Amino acid sequence: MLEDTSFAIHPGQNQAMENGSYRDVGTVKSIQKRDGGLTFICDEADIHLQFYRSDIVRVVMNQRDIPDLESTPAVVAALESVNVGIEETDSRVLLTTNRLVVSVSKQPFRLSVLTPDGQVIVSEGDRGIGFKENGEVICYKKMEPEDRFYGFGEKSGFLDKRGETYTMWNTDVYAPHNPETDPLYQSIPYFMALRNGRAYGIYFDNPSKTTFDMKTEQEVYSFKGDSGKLDYYVFAGEGPKDVIEQYTHITGRMPLPPKWAIGYHQSRYSYESEEEVRALANTFKEKGIPLDVIYLDIHYMDEYRVFTFDKDRFPNPKKLVQDLREEGIRVVPIVDPGVKKDPEYPAYQEGVRNDHFCKYLEGDIYFGDVWPGTSAFPDFTDERTQEWWGNWHQFYTELGIEGIWNDMNEPAVFNETKTMDTSVIHKNDGDPKTHRQLHNLYGLLMGKATYEGMERNLNGKRPFLLTRAGFAGVQRYASVWTGDNRSFWEHLQMSLPMCMNLGLSGVAFTGPDVGGFAHDTNGELLTRWTQVGAFTPYFRNHSAIGTLYQEPWQFGEEYEAIMKRYIELRYEWLPQLYSLFHEAHTKGLPIMRPLMLEYPRDAKTYAIHDQFMIGDNTLIAPIMQPEVTDRAVYFPEGEWIDYFSGKVYEGGTTHLVHAELDTLPLFIKRGTLIAQSPIRTKTEQKELELHVYAHTKGSYNTSVYDDDGETTNYYSGEAMKLNLSIQCKDHQIAISYRNDNEMEWPLPYKKCSFILHGLVDDQQVWVNGERQSGVWTEQGLKVEVTI
Ligand code: MIG
């Protein structure tokens, strides 16, 4: 408690926290070829270099004789055989691929990475790789004045992280979520640096407490791990999109979510009974507001025992799930890792009997206090336990449930340290380690167990998983919401850079609690937030116990009508969003993007945290202050059309934009296309509309992706991949399209049309080589086609 008073800044508190000083690895004594790479035997430690691809190099240092090359479960890429040219002189070794050059100077060991034409990507100065007496491992790199930093997973604060330091230690932070609140629930020890439009990335594959420091020194940044080894990957870029592609090559990409998972979701801690849930679903139906999911928070369980329902509150869960399903609504229950200590409770009995819980070295089960009271925690580092936990999810799938919400999986424990005792041992598939060494993996591995268990039980249907905690690679299993925010305008503002940086960190499927979790929301805040939510990859309204209810109708008809319109808009945009999810699945790219990702050579975009893009052609500049109806919007190069009014804005500069409460400032780049469906309800679309925003110059290529939205048949290519290109000229717009998917998939669309907005007077429209006359509609010229 004293930390919350001025005692926190008592002069005695500020003594150097450094435990031991930096020790350098020293001089290279010899070099050995091993495991497809080179080991540098140095004075104090050995360093191993490996090429994962010609554009990805891994650097491993530990103090063992032979560097241990084991990776964390975040890493899924296999080593490829890469052609590496090796040149050695007395003072240095040069390793050259067709994408990068690694230069190692030997006295002492210092590493730099350059482009094949000699531009420096990363380099080291006085200090490079080293360690400290207390077991920390650390790496210093040079920082240029123009370097910008992004990524680091789920962090609060602004977009550009230069001048900050971040710690990775999955933590349940209920209290403030201030700009400096750190760490939060997710640990993604990865960043991307941008230097004059060129980008590189570093992923530090260490699951213990890690710290990144871009603040303490002006010309150097560092990253260090509390324990374990220094094991990092350099991604050579060159654009920021290349870096994300490289990082997600190593840590994996998201599967396609079922379509219902990207619709509108309603949650509350908690809808406490079957009657309440049914009434909620009815209200949505009566009001005609589309809804795909209702969440069941902790009240559904029998005294918070996972894999149970409370018999009084939810007497017939199967019927409830079925009835809602008939209305097109899915139920997603919360599942926490803590298993109640209760000798008559099957999940606990089995866990104890079959040795699935985390234990101390001496053999006692570790117990912590969470919702169910004294609880044991499954040891997800053991594959056997992952399987056991996954199989328990049959309890849910048998009821017709297809999605799970994992919470408290940092793991959060109600005690001073907020988590499990760090001396607890994890089995780690035969290589036991302490919780201190593996803490940050707990959420990821719970996610893996859950996702894989659901997948096994769903017979070819895609599961949906939402998780609070995670580590690098979490995108392979789950969508991430940003935890317990509050109903403050500031938290709406902060959610943008937070989600954008998550997206740059390989996690595309993210969103905050719309409306704010803690504290009371109000009509205006909820409306503005819902407008933004309609375009964040994950779209769920959630609020805490004891706060005002915040369903879209709670603040009067005026607000309700606007929110309804934006929730409908979400559904109209699903073909576009789903195509972007497909891009996240295939390339790792985020759906919600900072402007710098699309315009890395435009320095004006580097720090923009209050605007974002959806894909490469949609710009959103929400209003995030009360009673404000005008704001400055920066438009990158090109011309931008106001989605609602059709007004055109010249890019490369800032304009003042007006937006009453019913308007989200939303702009489409001229000369591009977005895919929509005019059906405003539900995730099933019957008509595909391809909206072309006419221009007089330029060309644009894109693709629209679709599949059945619910099974895993897309793994084998049952999908539509419509490749489109648009050429705009003064007098002509030429569109061409082709379904380039390898396998036929019966298209659900009865109709498909191009709608051309903003055609200039005598512009002719050609589609696949044929002149089209089309039909004039309110929106523009409509040309029906068959696909
Ligand atoms: O705050 O399960 O972040 O979304 O509603 C304690 C109850 C535990 C935290 C989650 C929140 C959820 C709540 N949980």
Short mmCIF file of C-alpha atoms in Angstrom, two decimals, residues 113-551:
data_model
loop_
_atom_site.label_atom_id
_atom_site.label_comp_id
_atom_site.label_asym_id
_atom_site.label_seq_id
_atom_site.Cartn_x
_atom_site.Cartn_y
_atom_site.Cartn_z
CA VAL A 113 23.38 -6.98 -40.03
CA LEU A 114 23.49 -5.16 -43.34
CA THR A 115 21.64 -5.20 -46.62
CA PRO A 116 23.46 -6.85 -49.52
CA ASP A 117 24.32 -3.35 -50.75
CA GLY A 118 25.86 -2.35 -47.45
CA GLN A 119 23.15 -0.35 -45.60
CA VAL A 120 23.32 -1.00 -41.88
CA ILE A 121 20.23 -2.68 -40.43
CA VAL A 122 21.41 -3.39 -36.88
CA SER A 123 24.77 -2.78 -35.29
CA GLU A 124 26.53 -2.77 -31.92
CA GLY A 125 29.00 -0.39 -30.30
CA ASP A 126 30.85 -0.48 -26.95
CA ARG A 127 28.54 -3.15 -25.69
CA GLY A 128 26.96 -6.03 -27.57
CA ILE A 129 25.92 -9.34 -26.12
CA GLY A 130 26.57 -10.02 -22.47
CA PHE A 131 25.23 -11.17 -19.17
CA LYS A 132 25.23 -10.27 -15.51
CA GLU A 133 26.22 -12.09 -12.39
CA ASN A 134 22.58 -12.47 -11.40
CA GLY A 135 21.86 -14.61 -14.47
CA GLU A 136 20.41 -11.89 -16.67
CA VAL A 137 21.23 -11.97 -20.34
CA ILE A 138 21.34 -8.72 -22.25
CA CYS A 139 21.93 -7.29 -25.69
CA TYR A 140 22.67 -3.70 -26.68
CA LYS A 141 22.19 -2.24 -30.13
CA LYS A 142 22.83 1.14 -31.64
CA MET A 143 19.89 3.51 -31.96
CA GLU A 144 19.95 6.20 -34.64
CA PRO A 145 18.23 9.55 -34.06
CA GLU A 146 15.61 8.78 -36.70
CA ASP A 147 14.72 5.28 -35.42
CA ARG A 148 11.08 4.68 -34.49
CA PHE A 149 9.88 1.66 -32.52
CA TYR A 150 6.63 -0.26 -32.84
CA GLY A 151 5.15 -3.55 -31.75
CA PHE A 152 5.88 -4.94 -28.24
CA GLY A 153 2.44 -6.55 -28.31
CA GLU A 154 -0.16 -5.19 -25.93
CA LYS A 155 1.14 -1.94 -24.50
CA SER A 156 -0.66 1.22 -23.48
CA GLY A 157 0.60 4.66 -24.49
CA PHE A 158 1.21 6.14 -27.93
CA LEU A 159 2.02 4.37 -31.17
CA ASP A 160 5.76 5.07 -31.43
CA LYS A 161 7.56 3.44 -28.51
CA ARG A 162 10.84 5.31 -28.69
CA GLY A 163 11.65 6.82 -25.31
CA GLU A 164 9.86 4.04 -23.44
CA THR A 165 10.88 0.94 -21.59
CA TYR A 166 8.67 -2.14 -21.53
CA THR A 167 8.60 -5.22 -19.38
CA MET A 168 7.12 -8.51 -20.47
CA TRP A 169 5.54 -10.32 -17.54
CA ASN A 170 1.93 -11.36 -18.04
CA THR A 171 -0.02 -9.47 -15.40
CA ASP A 172 -3.65 -9.06 -14.44
CA VAL A 173 -3.97 -5.29 -14.15
CA TYR A 174 -7.38 -4.43 -12.90
CA ALA A 175 -6.60 -0.97 -11.66
CA PRO A 176 -5.57 1.84 -13.89
CA HIS A 177 -4.44 1.12 -17.50
CA ASN A 178 -2.64 4.42 -17.66
CA PRO A 179 -0.23 5.34 -20.43
CA GLU A 180 2.63 4.03 -18.30
CA THR A 181 0.90 0.96 -16.87
CA ASP A 182 3.19 -1.92 -17.68
CA PRO A 183 3.27 -4.87 -17.96
CA LEU A 184 -0.22 -5.95 -19.01
CA TYR A 185 -1.72 -9.35 -19.83
CA GLN A 186 0.20 -10.25 -22.98
CA SER A 187 3.94 -10.65 -23.48
CA ILE A 188 5.20 -10.36 -27.01
CA PRO A 189 8.95 -9.74 -26.81
CA TYR A 190 9.14 -8.40 -30.33
CA PHE A 191 9.44 -5.03 -32.00
CA MET A 192 9.85 -3.44 -35.36
CA ALA A 193 12.11 -0.47 -35.92
CA LEU A 194 11.62 1.98 -38.75
CA ARG A 195 14.54 4.03 -40.02
CA ASN A 196 13.81 6.41 -42.89
CA GLY A 197 11.18 4.16 -44.37
CA ARG A 198 13.21 0.98 -44.04
CA ALA A 199 12.21 -1.49 -41.34
CA TYR A 200 13.72 -4.37 -39.44
CA GLY A 201 12.45 -6.46 -36.56
CA ILE A 202 13.79 -8.32 -33.55
CA TYR A 203 12.05 -11.14 -31.74
CA PHE A 204 13.55 -12.13 -28.38
CA ASP A 205 12.47 -15.71 -27.78
CA ASN A 206 12.61 -15.77 -24.00
CA PRO A 207 9.58 -16.62 -21.83
CA SER A 208 10.93 -15.27 -18.54
CA LYS A 209 10.64 -11.62 -17.54
CA THR A 210 12.16 -9.55 -20.35
CA THR A 211 12.73 -5.82 -20.61
CA PHE A 212 13.18 -3.58 -23.63
CA ASP A 213 14.75 -0.20 -23.01
CA MET A 214 14.57 2.54 -25.63
CA LYS A 215 14.66 5.23 -22.96
CA THR A 216 17.68 5.17 -20.68
CA GLU A 217 20.29 5.95 -23.28
CA GLN A 218 20.18 8.17 -26.32
CA GLU A 219 22.27 6.18 -28.77
CA VAL A 220 21.71 2.64 -27.61
CA TYR A 221 18.72 0.45 -26.87
CA SER A 222 18.77 -2.88 -25.10
CA PHE A 223 16.74 -5.95 -24.37
CA LYS A 224 17.36 -8.33 -21.53
CA GLY A 225 15.97 -11.47 -19.96
CA ASP A 226 15.74 -12.29 -16.32
CA SER A 227 16.80 -15.87 -16.88
CA GLY A 228 17.26 -18.32 -19.71
CA LYS A 229 19.25 -17.56 -22.77
CA LEU A 230 19.72 -14.68 -25.12
CA ASP A 231 17.97 -16.03 -28.17
CA TYR A 232 16.80 -13.57 -30.77
CA TYR A 233 15.87 -13.34 -34.42
CA VAL A 234 16.64 -10.45 -36.74
CA PHE A 235 14.14 -9.82 -39.53
CA ALA A 236 15.76 -7.94 -42.35
CA GLY A 237 12.69 -6.24 -43.85
CA GLU A 238 12.86 -4.21 -45.92
CA GLY A 239 9.41 -2.74 -45.62
CA PRO A 240 7.39 -2.97 -42.40
CA LYS A 241 5.05 -5.46 -44.09
CA ASP A 242 8.02 -7.67 -44.91
CA VAL A 243 9.03 -7.63 -41.26
CA ILE A 244 5.59 -8.80 -40.14
CA GLU A 245 5.67 -11.51 -42.78
CA GLN A 246 9.08 -12.60 -41.45
CA TYR A 247 8.07 -12.46 -37.79
CA THR A 248 4.90 -14.46 -38.45
CA HIS A 249 6.88 -16.94 -40.50
CA ILE A 250 8.69 -17.72 -37.24
CA THR A 251 5.75 -17.51 -34.79
CA GLY A 252 2.87 -18.51 -37.06
CA ARG A 253 -0.28 -16.91 -38.39
CA MET A 254 -3.90 -16.99 -37.41
CA PRO A 255 -6.31 -19.58 -38.73
CA LEU A 256 -9.42 -18.13 -40.32
CA PRO A 257 -12.00 -17.49 -37.63
CA PRO A 258 -15.55 -18.71 -38.12
CA LYS A 259 -17.48 -15.79 -39.61
CA TRP A 260 -19.73 -15.53 -36.60
CA ALA A 261 -16.65 -14.62 -34.55
CA ILE A 262 -16.23 -11.40 -36.49
CA GLY A 263 -19.80 -10.23 -36.10
CA TYR A 264 -21.13 -8.18 -33.21
CA HIS A 265 -20.77 -9.70 -29.72
CA GLN A 266 -22.54 -8.77 -26.50
CA SER A 267 -21.11 -9.51 -23.09
CA ARG A 268 -21.42 -8.51 -19.48
CA TYR A 269 -19.96 -9.62 -16.20
CA SER A 270 -22.39 -11.31 -15.95
CA TYR A 271 -25.66 -12.18 -17.61
CA GLU A 272 -26.48 -14.22 -14.59
CA SER A 273 -29.29 -16.56 -15.57
CA GLU A 274 -30.96 -18.33 -18.43
CA GLU A 275 -33.92 -15.90 -18.26
CA GLU A 276 -31.61 -12.93 -18.49
CA VAL A 277 -29.80 -14.39 -21.49
CA ARG A 278 -33.05 -15.21 -23.27
CA ALA A 279 -34.44 -11.75 -22.58
CA LEU A 280 -31.25 -10.20 -23.93
CA ALA A 281 -31.43 -12.22 -27.15
CA ASN A 282 -35.10 -11.25 -27.53
CA THR A 283 -34.38 -7.58 -27.15
CA PHE A 284 -31.78 -7.75 -29.90
CA LYS A 285 -34.30 -9.54 -32.08
CA GLU A 286 -37.13 -7.10 -31.35
CA LYS A 287 -34.93 -4.15 -32.05
CA GLY A 288 -33.51 -5.71 -35.18
CA ILE A 289 -29.92 -5.27 -34.04
CA PRO A 290 -27.74 -8.01 -35.48
CA LEU A 291 -25.96 -10.14 -32.90
CA ASP A 292 -23.74 -13.19 -33.28
CA VAL A 293 -22.58 -14.02 -29.76
CA ILE A 294 -23.65 -13.75 -26.14
CA TYR A 295 -20.97 -14.42 -23.54
CA LEU A 296 -21.43 -16.23 -20.28
CA ASP A 297 -19.14 -14.81 -17.63
CA ILE A 298 -18.28 -16.56 -14.35
CA HIS A 299 -21.82 -16.66 -12.93
CA TYR A 300 -22.84 -19.54 -15.20
CA MET A 301 -20.72 -22.02 -13.24
CA ASP A 302 -21.48 -24.02 -10.15
CA GLU A 303 -19.40 -22.14 -7.59
CA TYR A 304 -16.95 -21.19 -10.32
CA ARG A 305 -16.03 -24.76 -11.14
CA VAL A 306 -14.95 -24.91 -14.76
CA PHE A 307 -16.82 -27.47 -16.90
CA THR A 308 -20.04 -27.10 -14.88
CA PHE A 309 -23.26 -25.07 -15.01
CA ASP A 310 -25.09 -23.74 -11.99
CA LYS A 311 -28.31 -25.77 -11.90
CA ASP A 312 -30.52 -22.99 -10.58
CA ARG A 313 -29.34 -20.20 -12.81
CA PHE A 314 -28.89 -22.31 -15.94
CA PRO A 315 -31.12 -25.36 -15.56
CA ASN A 316 -30.96 -26.44 -19.20
CA PRO A 317 -27.90 -25.12 -20.97
CA LYS A 318 -28.30 -27.45 -23.95
CA LYS A 319 -31.76 -26.13 -24.71
CA LEU A 320 -30.62 -22.56 -24.23
CA VAL A 321 -27.71 -22.98 -26.61
CA GLN A 322 -29.95 -24.69 -29.15
CA ASP A 323 -32.73 -22.13 -29.00
CA LEU A 324 -30.31 -19.25 -29.37
CA ARG A 325 -28.59 -21.04 -32.21
CA GLU A 326 -31.91 -21.11 -34.02
CA GLU A 327 -31.96 -17.34 -33.73
CA GLY A 328 -28.44 -17.27 -35.15
CA ILE A 329 -26.78 -16.52 -31.82
CA ARG A 330 -23.86 -18.48 -30.34
CA VAL A 331 -23.00 -18.80 -26.68
CA VAL A 332 -19.38 -18.40 -25.57
CA PRO A 333 -18.63 -19.31 -21.95
CA ILE A 334 -15.65 -18.14 -19.92
CA VAL A 335 -13.08 -20.73 -18.82
CA ASP A 336 -10.41 -19.85 -16.26
CA PRO A 337 -7.42 -22.08 -15.51
CA GLY A 338 -7.97 -22.42 -11.74
CA VAL A 339 -9.56 -25.76 -10.83
CA LYS A 340 -11.39 -25.72 -7.50
CA LYS A 341 -9.85 -27.84 -4.78
CA ASP A 342 -12.76 -30.12 -4.07
CA PRO A 343 -12.30 -33.86 -3.65
CA GLU A 344 -15.78 -34.52 -5.05
CA TYR A 345 -15.27 -32.56 -8.25
CA PRO A 346 -14.27 -34.73 -11.23
CA ALA A 347 -11.97 -32.24 -12.99
CA TYR A 348 -10.02 -31.80 -9.76
CA GLN A 349 -9.96 -35.52 -8.96
CA GLU A 350 -8.68 -36.38 -12.41
CA GLY A 351 -6.11 -33.61 -12.34
CA VAL A 352 -4.69 -34.85 -9.06
CA ARG A 353 -4.82 -38.53 -9.89
CA ASN A 354 -3.17 -38.11 -13.25
CA ASP A 355 -0.65 -35.52 -12.17
CA HIS A 356 -1.86 -32.60 -14.29
CA PHE A 357 -1.38 -29.76 -11.81
CA CYS A 358 1.63 -27.51 -11.25
CA LYS A 359 3.70 -28.64 -8.29
CA TYR A 360 6.61 -27.58 -6.16
CA LEU A 361 9.88 -29.42 -6.61
CA GLU A 362 9.17 -31.28 -3.41
CA GLY A 363 5.98 -32.72 -4.87
CA ASP A 364 3.18 -30.65 -3.31
CA ILE A 365 0.54 -29.20 -5.58
CA TYR A 366 0.65 -25.42 -5.82
CA PHE A 367 -2.63 -23.88 -4.65
CA GLY A 368 -3.67 -20.31 -5.31
CA ASP A 369 -6.76 -18.33 -4.53
CA VAL A 370 -9.01 -17.39 -7.45
CA TRP A 371 -12.80 -17.26 -8.02
CA PRO A 372 -13.52 -20.84 -6.91
CA GLY A 373 -11.44 -20.33 -3.73
CA THR A 374 -8.40 -22.53 -3.26
CA SER A 375 -7.51 -23.85 -6.70
CA ALA A 376 -4.93 -25.91 -8.52
CA PHE A 377 -3.49 -24.92 -11.91
CA PRO A 378 -3.03 -27.28 -14.85
CA ASP A 379 0.54 -27.50 -16.06
CA PHE A 380 0.01 -26.59 -19.70
CA THR A 381 3.72 -26.93 -20.45
CA ASP A 382 3.13 -30.67 -20.54
CA GLU A 383 1.58 -31.94 -23.76
CA ARG A 384 -0.22 -34.66 -21.86
CA THR A 385 -1.95 -32.03 -19.76
CA GLN A 386 -2.80 -29.94 -22.81
CA GLU A 387 -4.57 -32.93 -24.22
CA TRP A 388 -6.38 -33.67 -20.98
CA TRP A 389 -7.58 -30.08 -20.69
CA GLY A 390 -8.57 -29.95 -24.34
CA ASN A 391 -10.61 -33.11 -23.99
CA TRP A 392 -12.59 -31.63 -21.11
CA HIS A 393 -14.02 -29.17 -23.60
CA GLN A 394 -16.25 -31.91 -24.87
CA PHE A 395 -18.39 -30.77 -21.96
CA TYR A 396 -19.06 -27.58 -23.95
CA THR A 397 -19.10 -28.92 -27.50
CA GLU A 398 -21.73 -31.50 -26.49
CA LEU A 399 -23.99 -28.60 -25.57
CA GLY A 400 -23.49 -27.08 -29.00
CA ILE A 401 -20.89 -24.54 -27.91
CA GLU A 402 -18.22 -23.62 -30.48
CA GLY A 403 -16.33 -20.81 -28.78
CA ILE A 404 -14.45 -20.37 -25.50
CA TRP A 405 -13.27 -17.33 -23.60
CA ASN A 406 -10.05 -17.78 -21.59
CA ASP A 407 -9.55 -15.33 -18.75
CA MET A 408 -7.21 -15.08 -15.73
CA ASN A 409 -4.60 -17.07 -17.65
CA GLU A 410 -1.55 -14.92 -16.86
CA PRO A 411 -2.19 -16.85 -14.56
CA ALA A 412 -3.81 -14.34 -12.23
CA VAL A 413 -3.88 -15.29 -8.56
CA PHE A 414 -5.32 -13.19 -5.74
CA ASN A 415 -2.13 -12.50 -3.81
CA GLU A 416 0.61 -9.88 -3.52
CA THR A 417 2.53 -10.98 -6.61
CA LYS A 418 -0.72 -11.40 -8.58
CA THR A 419 0.47 -14.68 -10.01
CA MET A 420 1.74 -18.17 -9.29
CA ASP A 421 4.68 -18.66 -6.94
CA THR A 422 7.71 -18.32 -9.21
CA SER A 423 9.41 -21.31 -7.61
CA VAL A 424 6.70 -23.70 -8.81
CA ILE A 425 8.01 -26.24 -11.31
CA HIS A 426 6.65 -26.81 -14.81
CA LYS A 427 7.19 -30.22 -16.34
CA ASN A 428 7.87 -28.66 -19.74
CA ASP A 429 7.72 -31.96 -21.60
CA GLY A 430 10.64 -33.50 -19.78
CA ASP A 431 12.80 -30.39 -19.38
CA PRO A 432 11.50 -29.05 -16.05
CA LYS A 433 11.82 -25.34 -15.35
CA THR A 434 10.52 -22.94 -12.75
CA HIS A 435 7.55 -20.66 -13.16
CA ARG A 436 10.00 -17.74 -13.07
CA GLN A 437 11.61 -19.12 -16.21
CA LEU A 438 8.38 -19.91 -18.06
CA HIS A 439 5.75 -17.54 -16.65
CA ASN A 440 4.93 -15.82 -19.93
CA LEU A 441 4.02 -19.08 -21.66
CA TYR A 442 1.09 -19.99 -19.44
CA GLY A 443 -1.64 -18.18 -21.39
CA LEU A 444 -0.30 -19.24 -24.78
CA LEU A 445 -0.22 -22.89 -23.80
CA MET A 446 -3.65 -22.77 -22.20
CA GLY A 447 -4.83 -21.30 -25.50
CA LYS A 448 -3.16 -24.07 -27.44
CA ALA A 449 -4.72 -26.75 -25.24
CA THR A 450 -8.14 -25.14 -25.55
CA TYR A 451 -8.05 -24.42 -29.26
CA GLU A 452 -6.78 -27.86 -30.17
CA GLY A 453 -9.24 -29.55 -27.82
CA MET A 454 -12.15 -27.62 -29.30
CA GLU A 455 -10.95 -28.39 -32.81
CA ARG A 456 -10.82 -32.11 -32.02
CA ASN A 457 -14.33 -31.99 -30.64
CA LEU A 458 -15.95 -29.88 -33.32
CA ASN A 459 -15.60 -32.35 -36.20
CA GLY A 460 -14.42 -30.03 -38.90
CA LYS A 461 -15.97 -26.83 -37.60
CA ARG A 462 -13.69 -23.92 -36.72
CA PRO A 463 -13.46 -23.08 -33.04
CA PHE A 464 -13.28 -19.54 -31.76
CA LEU A 465 -11.10 -18.68 -28.79
CA LEU A 466 -10.77 -15.37 -27.01
CA THR A 467 -7.88 -14.97 -24.59
CA ARG A 468 -6.62 -12.35 -22.19
CA ALA A 469 -3.04 -13.58 -21.68
CA GLY A 470 -0.61 -14.81 -24.27
CA PHE A 471 2.88 -14.82 -25.66
CA ALA A 472 4.39 -14.50 -29.11
CA GLY A 473 2.46 -16.83 -31.41
CA VAL A 474 -0.85 -16.39 -29.57
CA GLN A 475 -2.38 -15.51 -32.96
CA ARG A 476 -2.29 -19.21 -33.89
CA TYR A 477 -4.99 -19.98 -31.35
CA ALA A 478 -6.85 -16.96 -30.17
CA SER A 479 -8.27 -13.54 -30.57
CA VAL A 480 -7.05 -11.08 -27.94
CA TRP A 481 -9.10 -8.46 -26.17
CA THR A 482 -7.19 -5.83 -24.26
CA GLY A 483 -8.48 -6.62 -20.78
CA ASP A 484 -10.05 -4.49 -18.13
CA ASN A 485 -10.17 -1.00 -19.58
CA ARG A 486 -12.56 1.63 -18.25
CA SER A 487 -15.35 3.71 -19.63
CA PHE A 488 -13.20 6.77 -20.21
CA TRP A 489 -12.71 8.69 -23.45
CA GLU A 490 -8.99 8.31 -22.78
CA HIS A 491 -9.38 4.55 -22.91
CA LEU A 492 -11.13 4.74 -26.25
CA GLN A 493 -8.20 6.85 -27.44
CA MET A 494 -5.64 4.46 -25.99
CA SER A 495 -7.25 1.41 -27.55
CA LEU A 496 -6.20 2.51 -31.04
CA PRO A 497 -2.41 2.45 -30.66
CA MET A 498 -2.74 -0.61 -28.42
CA CYS A 499 -4.54 -2.62 -31.09
CA MET A 500 -2.34 -1.24 -33.85
CA ASN A 501 0.82 -2.32 -32.04
CA LEU A 502 -0.70 -5.73 -31.37
CA GLY A 503 -1.39 -5.96 -35.08
CA LEU A 504 2.21 -5.07 -35.89
CA SER A 505 3.16 -7.85 -33.45
CA GLY A 506 1.42 -10.58 -35.44
CA VAL A 507 -1.86 -10.45 -33.53
CA ALA A 508 -4.44 -9.27 -36.04
CA PHE A 509 -7.63 -10.33 -34.26
CA THR A 510 -7.94 -7.80 -31.45
CA GLY A 511 -10.25 -5.28 -29.89
CA PRO A 512 -10.98 -3.58 -26.57
CA ASP A 513 -14.14 -3.91 -24.50
CA VAL A 514 -16.39 -1.53 -26.43
CA GLY A 515 -17.95 1.00 -24.11
CA GLY A 516 -15.35 0.29 -21.45
CA PHE A 517 -15.35 -2.47 -18.83
CA ALA A 518 -15.04 -0.78 -15.45
CA HIS A 519 -16.63 2.56 -14.54
CA ASP A 520 -19.93 3.72 -16.05
CA THR A 521 -20.25 4.49 -19.70
CA ASN A 522 -22.68 7.02 -21.18
CA GLY A 523 -24.64 7.30 -24.39
CA GLU A 524 -22.21 9.51 -26.24
CA LEU A 525 -19.09 7.55 -25.29
CA LEU A 526 -20.74 4.23 -26.09
CA THR A 527 -21.94 5.54 -29.45
CA ARG A 528 -18.55 6.87 -30.51
CA TRP A 529 -16.92 3.68 -29.26
CA THR A 530 -19.37 1.45 -31.12
CA GLN A 531 -18.60 3.36 -34.32
CA VAL A 532 -14.92 2.50 -33.90
CA GLY A 533 -15.75 -1.04 -32.76
CA ALA A 534 -17.57 -1.65 -36.03
CA PHE A 535 -14.12 -1.52 -37.65
CA THR A 536 -11.86 -3.12 -35.06
CA PRO A 537 -11.11 -6.74 -35.91
CA TYR A 538 -12.78 -8.00 -32.74
CA PHE A 539 -16.06 -6.27 -31.84
CA ARG A 540 -17.49 -6.94 -28.37
CA ASN A 541 -19.35 -4.73 -25.96
CA HIS A 542 -18.50 -5.83 -22.40
CA SER A 543 -18.99 -4.26 -18.98
CA ALA A 544 -18.25 -5.04 -15.35
CA ILE A 545 -20.44 -6.05 -12.48
CA GLY A 546 -21.82 -3.04 -10.64
CA THR A 547 -21.54 -0.67 -13.60
CA LEU A 548 -24.42 0.66 -15.69
CA TYR A 549 -25.72 -1.83 -18.22
CA GLN A 550 -24.43 -0.81 -21.62
CA GLU A 551 -26.31 -2.71 -24.31
#
